[in-house]
PDB file of N, CA, C and O in Angstrom:
ATOM      1  N   MET D  12      39.682 -34.576  -9.280  1.00  0.00           N
ATOM      2  CA  MET D  12      39.332 -33.798 -10.321  1.00  0.00           C
ATOM      3  C   MET D  12      37.511 -32.912  -9.902  1.00  0.00           C
ATOM      4  O   MET D  12      37.923 -32.306 -10.468  1.00  0.00           O
ATOM      5  N   SER D  13      36.924 -34.266  -9.261  1.00  0.00           N
ATOM      6  CA  SER D  13      35.967 -33.214  -8.732  1.00  0.00           C
ATOM      7  C   SER D  13      35.961 -31.997  -8.140  1.00  0.00           C
ATOM      8  O   SER D  13      35.273 -31.105  -8.107  1.00  0.00           O
ATOM      9  N   THR D  14      36.769 -32.101  -7.509  1.00  0.00           N
ATOM     10  CA  THR D  14      37.302 -30.585  -6.758  1.00  0.00           C
ATOM     11  C   THR D  14      37.698 -29.278  -7.252  1.00  0.00           C
ATOM     12  O   THR D  14      37.133 -28.280  -7.445  1.00  0.00           O
ATOM     13  N   LEU D  15      38.371 -29.717  -8.490  1.00  0.00           N
ATOM     14  CA  LEU D  15      38.701 -28.475  -9.486  1.00  0.00           C
ATOM     15  C   LEU D  15      37.149 -28.362 -10.165  1.00  0.00           C
ATOM     16  O   LEU D  15      37.189 -27.424 -10.483  1.00  0.00           O
ATOM     17  N   ILE D  16      36.694 -29.355 -10.577  1.00  0.00           N
ATOM     18  CA  ILE D  16      35.309 -28.629 -11.248  1.00  0.00           C
ATOM     19  C   ILE D  16      34.222 -28.004 -10.462  1.00  0.00           C
ATOM     20  O   ILE D  16      33.738 -26.924 -10.805  1.00  0.00           O
ATOM     21  N   ILE D  17      34.447 -28.180  -9.067  1.00  0.00           N
ATOM     22  CA  ILE D  17      33.408 -27.886  -7.661  1.00  0.00           C
ATOM     23  C   ILE D  17      34.473 -25.914  -8.048  1.00  0.00           C
ATOM     24  O   ILE D  17      33.023 -25.320  -7.894  1.00  0.00           O
ATOM     25  N   TRP D  18      35.171 -26.018  -7.401  1.00  0.00           N
ATOM     26  CA  TRP D  18      35.778 -24.657  -7.362  1.00  0.00           C
ATOM     27  C   TRP D  18      35.555 -24.096  -9.015  1.00  0.00           C
ATOM     28  O   TRP D  18      35.155 -23.037  -8.822  1.00  0.00           O
ATOM     29  N   VAL D  19      35.786 -24.418 -10.149  1.00  0.00           N
ATOM     30  CA  VAL D  19      35.300 -23.764 -10.991  1.00  0.00           C
ATOM     31  C   VAL D  19      34.087 -23.248 -11.330  1.00  0.00           C
ATOM     32  O   VAL D  19      33.867 -22.224 -11.841  1.00  0.00           O
ATOM     33  N   MET D  20      33.057 -24.232 -11.174  1.00  0.00           N
ATOM     34  CA  MET D  20      31.750 -24.142 -10.756  1.00  0.00           C
ATOM     35  C   MET D  20      31.508 -22.836  -9.742  1.00  0.00           C
ATOM     36  O   MET D  20      30.812 -21.516 -10.058  1.00  0.00           O
ATOM     37  N   GLY D  21      32.138 -22.844  -8.785  1.00  0.00           N
ATOM     38  CA  GLY D  21      31.835 -21.933  -7.470  1.00  0.00           C
ATOM     39  C   GLY D  21      32.320 -20.536  -8.429  1.00  0.00           C
ATOM     40  O   GLY D  21      31.454 -19.467  -8.082  1.00  0.00           O
ATOM     41  N   ALA D  22      33.587 -20.489  -8.534  1.00  0.00           N
ATOM     42  CA  ALA D  22      34.299 -19.208  -9.202  1.00  0.00           C
ATOM     43  C   ALA D  22      33.320 -18.626 -10.186  1.00  0.00           C
ATOM     44  O   ALA D  22      32.973 -17.541 -10.349  1.00  0.00           O
ATOM     45  N   GLY D  23      32.691 -19.180 -11.027  1.00  0.00           N
ATOM     46  CA  GLY D  23      31.974 -19.113 -12.210  1.00  0.00           C
ATOM     47  C   GLY D  23      30.680 -18.476 -11.266  1.00  0.00           C
ATOM     48  O   GLY D  23      30.081 -17.371 -11.828  1.00  0.00           O
ATOM     49  N   LEU D  24      30.147 -18.887 -10.784  1.00  0.00           N
ATOM     50  CA  LEU D  24      29.040 -18.473  -9.724  1.00  0.00           C
ATOM     51  C   LEU D  24      28.981 -17.074  -9.187  1.00  0.00           C
ATOM     52  O   LEU D  24      27.974 -16.375  -9.524  1.00  0.00           O
ATOM     53  N   LEU D  25      29.975 -17.104  -8.576  1.00  0.00           N
ATOM     54  CA  LEU D  25      30.585 -15.837  -7.715  1.00  0.00           C
ATOM     55  C   LEU D  25      31.107 -14.821  -8.773  1.00  0.00           C
ATOM     56  O   LEU D  25      30.342 -13.306  -8.335  1.00  0.00           O
ATOM     57  N   LEU D  26      31.319 -14.824  -9.992  1.00  0.00           N
ATOM     58  CA  LEU D  26      31.447 -13.760 -10.895  1.00  0.00           C
ATOM     59  C   LEU D  26      30.064 -13.364 -11.332  1.00  0.00           C
ATOM     60  O   LEU D  26      29.757 -12.446 -11.588  1.00  0.00           O
ATOM     61  N   VAL D  27      29.366 -14.241 -11.924  1.00  0.00           N
ATOM     62  CA  VAL D  27      27.609 -13.913 -12.314  1.00  0.00           C
ATOM     63  C   VAL D  27      27.049 -13.352 -11.103  1.00  0.00           C
ATOM     64  O   VAL D  27      26.613 -12.442 -11.396  1.00  0.00           O
ATOM     65  N   ASN D  28      27.319 -13.827 -10.064  1.00  0.00           N
ATOM     66  CA  ASN D  28      26.820 -13.029  -8.607  1.00  0.00           C
ATOM     67  C   ASN D  28      27.307 -11.339  -8.661  1.00  0.00           C
ATOM     68  O   ASN D  28      26.336 -10.683  -8.328  1.00  0.00           O
ATOM     69  N   ILE D  29      28.332 -11.514  -8.682  1.00  0.00           N
ATOM     70  CA  ILE D  29      29.422  -9.887  -8.886  1.00  0.00           C
ATOM     71  C   ILE D  29      28.312  -9.022  -9.945  1.00  0.00           C
ATOM     72  O   ILE D  29      28.389  -8.058  -9.719  1.00  0.00           O
ATOM     73  N   MET D  30      28.442  -9.829 -11.168  1.00  0.00           N
ATOM     74  CA  MET D  30      27.653  -8.932 -12.462  1.00  0.00           C
ATOM     75  C   MET D  30      26.533  -8.601 -12.006  1.00  0.00           C
ATOM     76  O   MET D  30      26.436  -7.376 -12.510  1.00  0.00           O
ATOM     77  N   LEU D  31      25.339  -9.295 -11.486  1.00  0.00           N
ATOM     78  CA  LEU D  31      23.633  -9.119 -11.249  1.00  0.00           C
ATOM     79  C   LEU D  31      24.038  -7.996  -9.912  1.00  0.00           C
ATOM     80  O   LEU D  31      23.174  -7.119  -9.955  1.00  0.00           O
ATOM     81  N   SER D  32      24.479  -8.114  -9.006  1.00  0.00           N
ATOM     82  CA  SER D  32      24.567  -7.344  -7.770  1.00  0.00           C
ATOM     83  C   SER D  32      25.143  -5.854  -8.606  1.00  0.00           C
ATOM     84  O   SER D  32      24.701  -4.757  -8.353  1.00  0.00           O
ATOM     85  N   THR D  33      26.397  -5.989  -9.324  1.00  0.00           N
ATOM     86  CA  THR D  33      26.543  -4.598  -9.718  1.00  0.00           C
ATOM     87  C   THR D  33      25.579  -4.078 -10.714  1.00  0.00           C
ATOM     88  O   THR D  33      24.992  -2.949 -10.819  1.00  0.00           O
ATOM     89  N   ARG D  34      24.767  -4.631 -11.786  1.00  0.00           N
ATOM     90  CA  ARG D  34      23.497  -4.131 -12.558  1.00  0.00           C
ATOM     91  C   ARG D  34      22.404  -3.915 -11.798  1.00  0.00           C
ATOM     92  O   ARG D  34      21.957  -2.875 -12.095  1.00  0.00           O
ATOM     93  N   ILE D  35      22.190  -4.794 -10.779  1.00  0.00           N
ATOM     94  CA  ILE D  35      21.294  -3.848  -9.815  1.00  0.00           C
ATOM     95  C   ILE D  35      21.730  -2.809  -8.893  1.00  0.00           C
ATOM     96  O   ILE D  35      20.695  -2.161  -9.068  1.00  0.00           O
ATOM     97  N   LEU D  36      22.698  -2.481  -8.652  1.00  0.00           N
ATOM     98  CA  LEU D  36      22.752  -1.275  -7.851  1.00  0.00           C
ATOM     99  C   LEU D  36      22.494  -0.098  -9.202  1.00  0.00           C
ATOM    100  O   LEU D  36      22.419   1.051  -8.678  1.00  0.00           O
ATOM    101  N   ARG D  37      23.243  -0.273 -10.634  1.00  0.00           N
ATOM    102  CA  ARG D  37      23.267   0.523 -11.597  1.00  0.00           C
ATOM    103  C   ARG D  37      21.800   1.107 -11.556  1.00  0.00           C
ATOM    104  O   ARG D  37      21.242   2.010 -11.881  1.00  0.00           O
ATOM    105  N   LEU D  38      20.893  -0.181 -11.641  1.00  0.00           N
ATOM    106  CA  LEU D  38      19.171   0.189 -12.342  1.00  0.00           C
ATOM    107  C   LEU D  38      18.795   1.253 -10.608  1.00  0.00           C
ATOM    108  O   LEU D  38      18.131   1.827 -11.167  1.00  0.00           O
ATOM    109  N   GLU D  39      19.554   0.514  -9.385  1.00  0.00           N
ATOM    110  CA  GLU D  39      18.703   1.524  -8.653  1.00  0.00           C
ATOM    111  C   GLU D  39      19.193   2.803  -8.609  1.00  0.00           C
ATOM    112  O   GLU D  39      18.192   3.723  -8.402  1.00  0.00           O
ATOM    113  N   ALA D  40      20.124   3.168  -8.933  1.00  0.00           N
ATOM    114  CA  ALA D  40      20.850   4.488  -9.123  1.00  0.00           C
ATOM    115  C   ALA D  40      20.132   5.153 -10.133  1.00  0.00           C
ATOM    116  O   ALA D  40      19.722   6.158  -9.949  1.00  0.00           O
ATOM    117  N   ARG D  41      19.755   4.779 -11.414  1.00  0.00           N
ATOM    118  CA  ARG D  41      19.023   5.509 -12.561  1.00  0.00           C
ATOM    119  C   ARG D  41      18.034   5.657 -11.565  1.00  0.00           C
ATOM    120  O   ARG D  41      17.106   6.526 -12.209  1.00  0.00           O
ATOM    121  N   LEU D  42      16.998   4.492 -11.205  1.00  0.00           N
ATOM    122  CA  LEU D  42      15.571   4.623 -10.481  1.00  0.00           C
ATOM    123  C   LEU D  42      15.725   6.022  -9.512  1.00  0.00           C
ATOM    124  O   LEU D  42      15.110   6.897  -9.665  1.00  0.00           O
ATOM    125  N   LYS D  43      16.770   6.200  -8.746  1.00  0.00           N
ATOM    126  CA  LYS D  43      16.574   7.313  -8.201  1.00  0.00           C
ATOM    127  C   LYS D  43      16.749   8.684  -8.597  1.00  0.00           C
ATOM    128  O   LYS D  43      16.251   9.672  -8.588  1.00  0.00           O
ATOM    129  N   GLU D  44      17.277   8.711  -9.888  1.00  0.00           N
ATOM    130  CA  GLU D  44      17.681   9.712 -11.019  1.00  0.00           C
ATOM    131  C   GLU D  44      16.166   9.982 -11.361  1.00  0.00           C
ATOM    132  O   GLU D  44      16.148  11.281 -11.332  1.00  0.00           O
ATOM    133  N   LEU D  45      15.469   9.076 -12.085  1.00  0.00           N
ATOM    134  CA  LEU D  45      14.245   9.377 -12.837  1.00  0.00           C
ATOM    135  C   LEU D  45      13.446   9.650 -11.434  1.00  0.00           C
ATOM    136  O   LEU D  45      12.207   9.870 -11.954  1.00  0.00           O
ATOM    137  N   SER D  46      13.257   9.195 -10.866  1.00  0.00           N
ATOM    138  CA  SER D  46      12.095   9.576  -9.376  1.00  0.00           C
ATOM    139  C   SER D  46      11.645  11.129  -8.956  1.00  0.00           C
ATOM    140  O   SER D  46      12.218  11.073  -7.962  1.00  0.00           O
ATOM    141  N   SER D  47      12.333  11.766  -9.538  1.00  0.00           N
ATOM    142  CA  SER D  47      11.916  13.241  -9.169  1.00  0.00           C
ATOM    143  C   SER D  47      10.698  13.580  -8.902  1.00  0.00           C
ATOM    144  O   SER D  47       9.568  12.642  -9.678  1.00  0.00           O
ATOM    145  N   PRO D  48       9.815  14.357  -8.349  1.00  0.00           N
ATOM    146  CA  PRO D  48       8.518  14.666  -8.436  1.00  0.00           C
ATOM    147  C   PRO D  48       8.164  15.075  -9.582  1.00  0.00           C
ATOM    148  O   PRO D  48       6.974  14.992  -9.255  1.00  0.00           O
ATOM    149  N   GLN D  49       8.205  15.794 -10.278  1.00  0.00           N
ATOM    150  CA  GLN D  49       8.481  16.548 -11.595  1.00  0.00           C
ATOM    151  C   GLN D  49       7.758  15.532 -12.414  1.00  0.00           C
ATOM    152  O   GLN D  49       6.907  15.442 -13.086  1.00  0.00           O
ATOM    153  N   GLU D  50       9.013  14.121 -12.491  1.00  0.00           N
ATOM    154  CA  GLU D  50       8.350  13.030 -13.419  1.00  0.00           C
ATOM    155  C   GLU D  50       7.414  11.996 -12.914  1.00  0.00           C
ATOM    156  O   GLU D  50       6.536  11.830 -13.526  1.00  0.00           O
ATOM    157  N   GLN D  51       6.928  12.368 -11.360  1.00  0.00           N
ATOM    158  CA  GLN D  51       6.423  11.693 -10.982  1.00  0.00           C
ATOM    159  C   GLN D  51       5.023  12.337 -11.557  1.00  0.00           C
ATOM    160  O   GLN D  51       3.897  11.484 -11.437  1.00  0.00           O
ATOM    161  N   LEU D  52       4.351  13.622 -11.223  1.00  0.00           N
ATOM    162  CA  LEU D  52       3.472  14.341 -11.796  1.00  0.00           C
ATOM    163  C   LEU D  52       3.365  14.599 -12.899  1.00  0.00           C
ATOM    164  O   LEU D  52       2.126  13.930 -13.257  1.00  0.00           O
ATOM    165  N   ALA D  53       4.064  14.129 -13.500  1.00  0.00           N
ATOM    166  CA  ALA D  53       3.978  14.083 -15.394  1.00  0.00           C
ATOM    167  C   ALA D  53       3.199  12.629 -15.514  1.00  0.00           C
ATOM    168  O   ALA D  53       2.453  12.739 -16.150  1.00  0.00           O
ATOM    169  N   PHE D  54       4.101  11.415 -14.661  1.00  0.00           N
ATOM    170  CA  PHE D  54       3.561  10.401 -15.456  1.00  0.00           C
ATOM    171  C   PHE D  54       1.724  10.337 -14.637  1.00  0.00           C
ATOM    172  O   PHE D  54       1.501   9.737 -15.286  1.00  0.00           O
ATOM    173  N   LEU D  55       1.542  10.744 -13.136  1.00  0.00           N
ATOM    174  CA  LEU D  55       0.332  10.631 -13.054  1.00  0.00           C
ATOM    175  C   LEU D  55      -0.800  11.641 -13.828  1.00  0.00           C
ATOM    176  O   LEU D  55      -1.876  11.236 -14.065  1.00  0.00           O
ATOM    177  N   ARG D  56      -0.162  12.426 -14.303  1.00  0.00           N
ATOM    178  CA  ARG D  56      -1.164  13.784 -15.259  1.00  0.00           C
ATOM    179  C   ARG D  56      -1.948  12.597 -16.218  1.00  0.00           C
ATOM    180  O   ARG D  56      -2.351  12.786 -16.674  1.00  0.00           O
ATOM    181  N   GLN D  57      -0.242  11.645 -16.943  1.00  0.00           N
ATOM    182  CA  GLN D  57      -0.710  11.121 -17.900  1.00  0.00           C
ATOM    183  C   GLN D  57      -1.551  10.365 -17.937  1.00  0.00           C
ATOM    184  O   GLN D  57      -2.751   9.857 -18.449  1.00  0.00           O
ATOM    185  N   GLN D  58      -1.217   9.696 -16.906  1.00  0.00           N
ATOM    186  CA  GLN D  58      -2.191   8.195 -16.511  1.00  0.00           C
ATOM    187  C   GLN D  58      -3.712   9.095 -15.888  1.00  0.00           C
ATOM    188  O   GLN D  58      -4.804   8.508 -16.221  1.00  0.00           O
ATOM    189  N   ALA D  59      -3.903  10.298 -15.557  1.00  0.00           N
ATOM    190  CA  ALA D  59      -4.986  10.674 -15.213  1.00  0.00           C
ATOM    191  C   ALA D  59      -5.707  11.070 -16.513  1.00  0.00           C
ATOM    192  O   ALA D  59      -7.351  11.242 -16.265  1.00  0.00           O
ATOM    193  N   ALA D  60      -5.070  11.568 -17.193  1.00  0.00           N
ATOM    194  CA  ALA D  60      -6.125  11.669 -18.675  1.00  0.00           C
ATOM    195  C   ALA D  60      -6.930  10.406 -19.310  1.00  0.00           C
ATOM    196  O   ALA D  60      -7.603  10.863 -20.102  1.00  0.00           O
ATOM    197  N   HIS D  61      -6.198   9.269 -18.730  1.00  0.00           N
ATOM    198  CA  HIS D  61      -6.858   8.085 -19.367  1.00  0.00           C
ATOM    199  C   HIS D  61      -8.015   7.291 -18.316  1.00  0.00           C
ATOM    200  O   HIS D  61      -8.495   6.492 -18.482  1.00  0.00           O
ATOM    201  N   LYS D  62      -7.253   7.521 -17.268  1.00  0.00           N
ATOM    202  CA  LYS D  62      -8.300   6.941 -16.056  1.00  0.00           C
ATOM    203  C   LYS D  62      -8.448   7.905 -15.064  1.00  0.00           C
ATOM    204  O   LYS D  62      -8.548   8.594 -14.614  1.00  0.00           O
ATOM    205  N   GLU D  63      -9.496   6.623 -13.998  1.00  0.00           N
ATOM    206  CA  GLU D  63     -10.092   7.315 -12.897  1.00  0.00           C
ATOM    207  C   GLU D  63      -8.797   7.175 -11.571  1.00  0.00           C
ATOM    208  O   GLU D  63      -7.803   7.127 -11.800  1.00  0.00           O
ATOM    209  N   LYS D  64      -9.260   8.077 -10.371  1.00  0.00           N
ATOM    210  CA  LYS D  64      -8.447   8.309  -9.356  1.00  0.00           C
ATOM    211  C   LYS D  64      -7.618   7.042  -9.177  1.00  0.00           C
ATOM    212  O   LYS D  64      -6.458   6.759  -9.092  1.00  0.00           O
ATOM    213  N   ILE D  65      -8.277   6.010  -8.299  1.00  0.00           N
ATOM    214  CA  ILE D  65      -7.742   4.640  -8.107  1.00  0.00           C
ATOM    215  C   ILE D  65      -6.670   4.079  -9.035  1.00  0.00           C
ATOM    216  O   ILE D  65      -5.517   4.061  -8.570  1.00  0.00           O
ATOM    217  N   PRO D  66      -7.299   3.790 -10.008  1.00  0.00           N
ATOM    218  CA  PRO D  66      -6.294   2.917 -11.184  1.00  0.00           C
ATOM    219  C   PRO D  66      -5.001   3.893 -11.109  1.00  0.00           C
ATOM    220  O   PRO D  66      -4.199   3.458 -11.622  1.00  0.00           O
ATOM    221  N   ALA D  67      -5.179   5.075 -11.750  1.00  0.00           N
ATOM    222  CA  ALA D  67      -4.085   6.086 -11.967  1.00  0.00           C
ATOM    223  C   ALA D  67      -3.348   6.092  -9.996  1.00  0.00           C
ATOM    224  O   ALA D  67      -1.958   6.364 -10.549  1.00  0.00           O
ATOM    225  N   ILE D  68      -3.404   6.059  -9.446  1.00  0.00           N
ATOM    226  CA  ILE D  68      -2.494   5.880  -7.970  1.00  0.00           C
ATOM    227  C   ILE D  68      -1.951   4.835  -8.045  1.00  0.00           C
ATOM    228  O   ILE D  68      -0.990   4.726  -7.547  1.00  0.00           O
ATOM    229  N   LYS D  69      -2.880   3.722  -8.083  1.00  0.00           N
ATOM    230  CA  LYS D  69      -1.965   2.173  -8.326  1.00  0.00           C
ATOM    231  C   LYS D  69      -1.176   2.076  -9.158  1.00  0.00           C
ATOM    232  O   LYS D  69       0.033   1.839  -9.212  1.00  0.00           O
ATOM    233  N   ALA D  70      -1.282   2.707 -10.329  1.00  0.00           N
ATOM    234  CA  ALA D  70      -0.283   2.798 -11.369  1.00  0.00           C
ATOM    235  C   ALA D  70       1.046   3.819 -11.168  1.00  0.00           C
ATOM    236  O   ALA D  70       1.888   3.446 -11.702  1.00  0.00           O
ATOM    237  N   LEU D  71       0.654   4.851 -10.519  1.00  0.00           N
ATOM    238  CA  LEU D  71       1.538   5.751 -10.285  1.00  0.00           C
ATOM    239  C   LEU D  71       2.687   4.721  -9.034  1.00  0.00           C
ATOM    240  O   LEU D  71       3.834   5.089  -9.195  1.00  0.00           O
ATOM    241  N   ARG D  72       1.893   4.526  -7.878  1.00  0.00           N
ATOM    242  CA  ARG D  72       2.505   3.435  -7.237  1.00  0.00           C
ATOM    243  C   ARG D  72       3.725   2.555  -7.454  1.00  0.00           C
ATOM    244  O   ARG D  72       4.361   1.588  -7.446  1.00  0.00           O
ATOM    245  N   LYS D  73       3.104   1.791  -8.883  1.00  0.00           N
ATOM    246  CA  LYS D  73       3.547   0.413  -9.821  1.00  0.00           C
ATOM    247  C   LYS D  73       4.793   0.818  -9.908  1.00  0.00           C
ATOM    248  O   LYS D  73       6.351   0.174 -10.102  1.00  0.00           O
ATOM    249  N   GLN D  74       4.780   2.047 -10.841  1.00  0.00           N
ATOM    250  CA  GLN D  74       5.943   3.004 -11.653  1.00  0.00           C
ATOM    251  C   GLN D  74       6.777   3.336 -10.845  1.00  0.00           C
ATOM    252  O   GLN D  74       8.120   3.453 -10.601  1.00  0.00           O
ATOM    253  N   TYR D  75       6.473   3.891  -9.423  1.00  0.00           N
ATOM    254  CA  TYR D  75       7.354   4.300  -8.402  1.00  0.00           C
ATOM    255  C   TYR D  75       6.773   3.745  -7.418  1.00  0.00           C
ATOM    256  O   TYR D  75       6.575   4.401  -5.974  1.00  0.00           O
ATOM    257  N   PRO D  76       7.570   2.415  -6.637  1.00  0.00           N
ATOM    258  CA  PRO D  76       7.198   1.975  -5.626  1.00  0.00           C
ATOM    259  C   PRO D  76       7.982   2.578  -4.004  1.00  0.00           C
ATOM    260  O   PRO D  76       7.387   2.093  -3.094  1.00  0.00           O
ATOM    261  N   GLU D  77       8.562   3.362  -4.621  1.00  0.00           N
ATOM    262  CA  GLU D  77       8.858   3.967  -2.965  1.00  0.00           C
ATOM    263  C   GLU D  77       8.076   5.379  -2.826  1.00  0.00           C
ATOM    264  O   GLU D  77       8.282   5.377  -1.439  1.00  0.00           O
ATOM    265  N   LEU D  78       7.139   5.304  -3.394  1.00  0.00           N
ATOM    266  CA  LEU D  78       5.621   6.097  -3.029  1.00  0.00           C
ATOM    267  C   LEU D  78       5.123   5.512  -1.619  1.00  0.00           C
ATOM    268  O   LEU D  78       4.610   4.199  -2.330  1.00  0.00           O
ATOM    269  N   SER D  79       4.749   6.099  -0.816  1.00  0.00           N
ATOM    270  CA  SER D  79       3.389   5.512  -0.002  1.00  0.00           C
ATOM    271  C   SER D  79       2.455   6.009  -0.224  1.00  0.00           C
ATOM    272  O   SER D  79       1.767   6.796  -1.635  1.00  0.00           O
ATOM    273  N   LEU D  80       1.052   5.202  -0.162  1.00  0.00           N
ATOM    274  CA  LEU D  80      -0.547   5.749  -0.519  1.00  0.00           C
ATOM    275  C   LEU D  80      -0.497   7.045  -0.203  1.00  0.00           C
ATOM    276  O   LEU D  80      -0.934   7.832  -1.482  1.00  0.00           O
ATOM    277  N   VAL D  81      -0.227   7.322   0.906  1.00  0.00           N
ATOM    278  CA  VAL D  81      -0.924   8.968   1.418  1.00  0.00           C
ATOM    279  C   VAL D  81      -0.167   9.611   0.361  1.00  0.00           C
ATOM    280  O   VAL D  81      -0.320  10.779  -0.233  1.00  0.00           O
ATOM    281  N   GLU D  82       1.177   9.863   0.060  1.00  0.00           N
ATOM    282  CA  GLU D  82       2.041  10.268  -1.031  1.00  0.00           C
ATOM    283  C   GLU D  82       1.618  10.448  -2.242  1.00  0.00           C
ATOM    284  O   GLU D  82       1.137  11.859  -3.044  1.00  0.00           O
ATOM    285  N   ALA D  83       1.247   9.173  -3.074  1.00  0.00           N
ATOM    286  CA  ALA D  83       0.483   9.137  -3.804  1.00  0.00           C
ATOM    287  C   ALA D  83      -1.000  10.063  -4.005  1.00  0.00           C
ATOM    288  O   ALA D  83      -0.916  10.709  -5.237  1.00  0.00           O
ATOM    289  N   ASN D  84      -1.457   9.618  -2.946  1.00  0.00           N
ATOM    290  CA  ASN D  84      -2.832  10.438  -2.897  1.00  0.00           C
ATOM    291  C   ASN D  84      -2.630  12.264  -2.815  1.00  0.00           C
ATOM    292  O   ASN D  84      -3.476  12.694  -3.517  1.00  0.00           O
ATOM    293  N   ASN D  85      -1.834  12.185  -2.019  1.00  0.00           N
ATOM    294  CA  ASN D  85      -1.367  14.287  -1.996  1.00  0.00           C
ATOM    295  C   ASN D  85      -0.934  14.527  -3.492  1.00  0.00           C
ATOM    296  O   ASN D  85      -1.476  15.671  -4.037  1.00  0.00           O
ATOM    297  N   LEU D  86       0.098  13.611  -4.393  1.00  0.00           N
ATOM    298  CA  LEU D  86       0.117  14.461  -5.709  1.00  0.00           C
ATOM    299  C   LEU D  86      -0.995  13.829  -6.852  1.00  0.00           C
ATOM    300  O   LEU D  86      -1.295  14.802  -7.526  1.00  0.00           O
ATOM    301  N   TRP D  87      -1.674  12.646  -6.000  1.00  0.00           N
ATOM    302  CA  TRP D  87      -3.451  13.182  -6.819  1.00  0.00           C
ATOM    303  C   TRP D  87      -4.129  14.454  -6.643  1.00  0.00           C
ATOM    304  O   TRP D  87      -4.442  14.789  -8.119  1.00  0.00           O
ATOM    305  N   GLN D  88      -4.034  14.532  -5.586  1.00  0.00           N
ATOM    306  CA  GLN D  88      -4.842  16.155  -5.041  1.00  0.00           C
ATOM    307  C   GLN D  88      -4.339  17.597  -5.892  1.00  0.00           C
ATOM    308  O   GLN D  88      -4.767  18.168  -6.060  1.00  0.00           O
ATOM    309  N   GLN D  89      -2.935  17.306  -6.201  1.00  0.00           N
ATOM    310  CA  GLN D  89      -2.213  18.340  -6.636  1.00  0.00           C
ATOM    311  C   GLN D  89      -2.348  18.677  -7.968  1.00  0.00           C
ATOM    312  O   GLN D  89      -2.329  19.719  -8.639  1.00  0.00           O
ATOM    313  N   ILE D  90      -3.141  17.646  -9.096  1.00  0.00           N
ATOM    314  CA  ILE D  90      -2.786  17.796 -10.421  1.00  0.00           C
ATOM    315  C   ILE D  90      -4.881  18.412 -10.587  1.00  0.00           C
ATOM    316  O   ILE D  90      -5.577  18.232 -10.000  1.00  0.00           O
TER     317      ILE D  90
END
């Protein structure tokens, strides 16, 4: 009986793992779609209107974690 419970719990955990992995992959794909340079510049311009350079770059890197510090600084210099 306990073996059956362990199998059922294992199968349930496997299904949850598959569902979460699928969701993560979808979210990563969506992030890549939204991470165009134009959207990054628009976000940075929006931040620049309200903040100074360093907080705006930090906010940009938080919004788009794939950007390096140098890339974020270069985007800041473009606006």
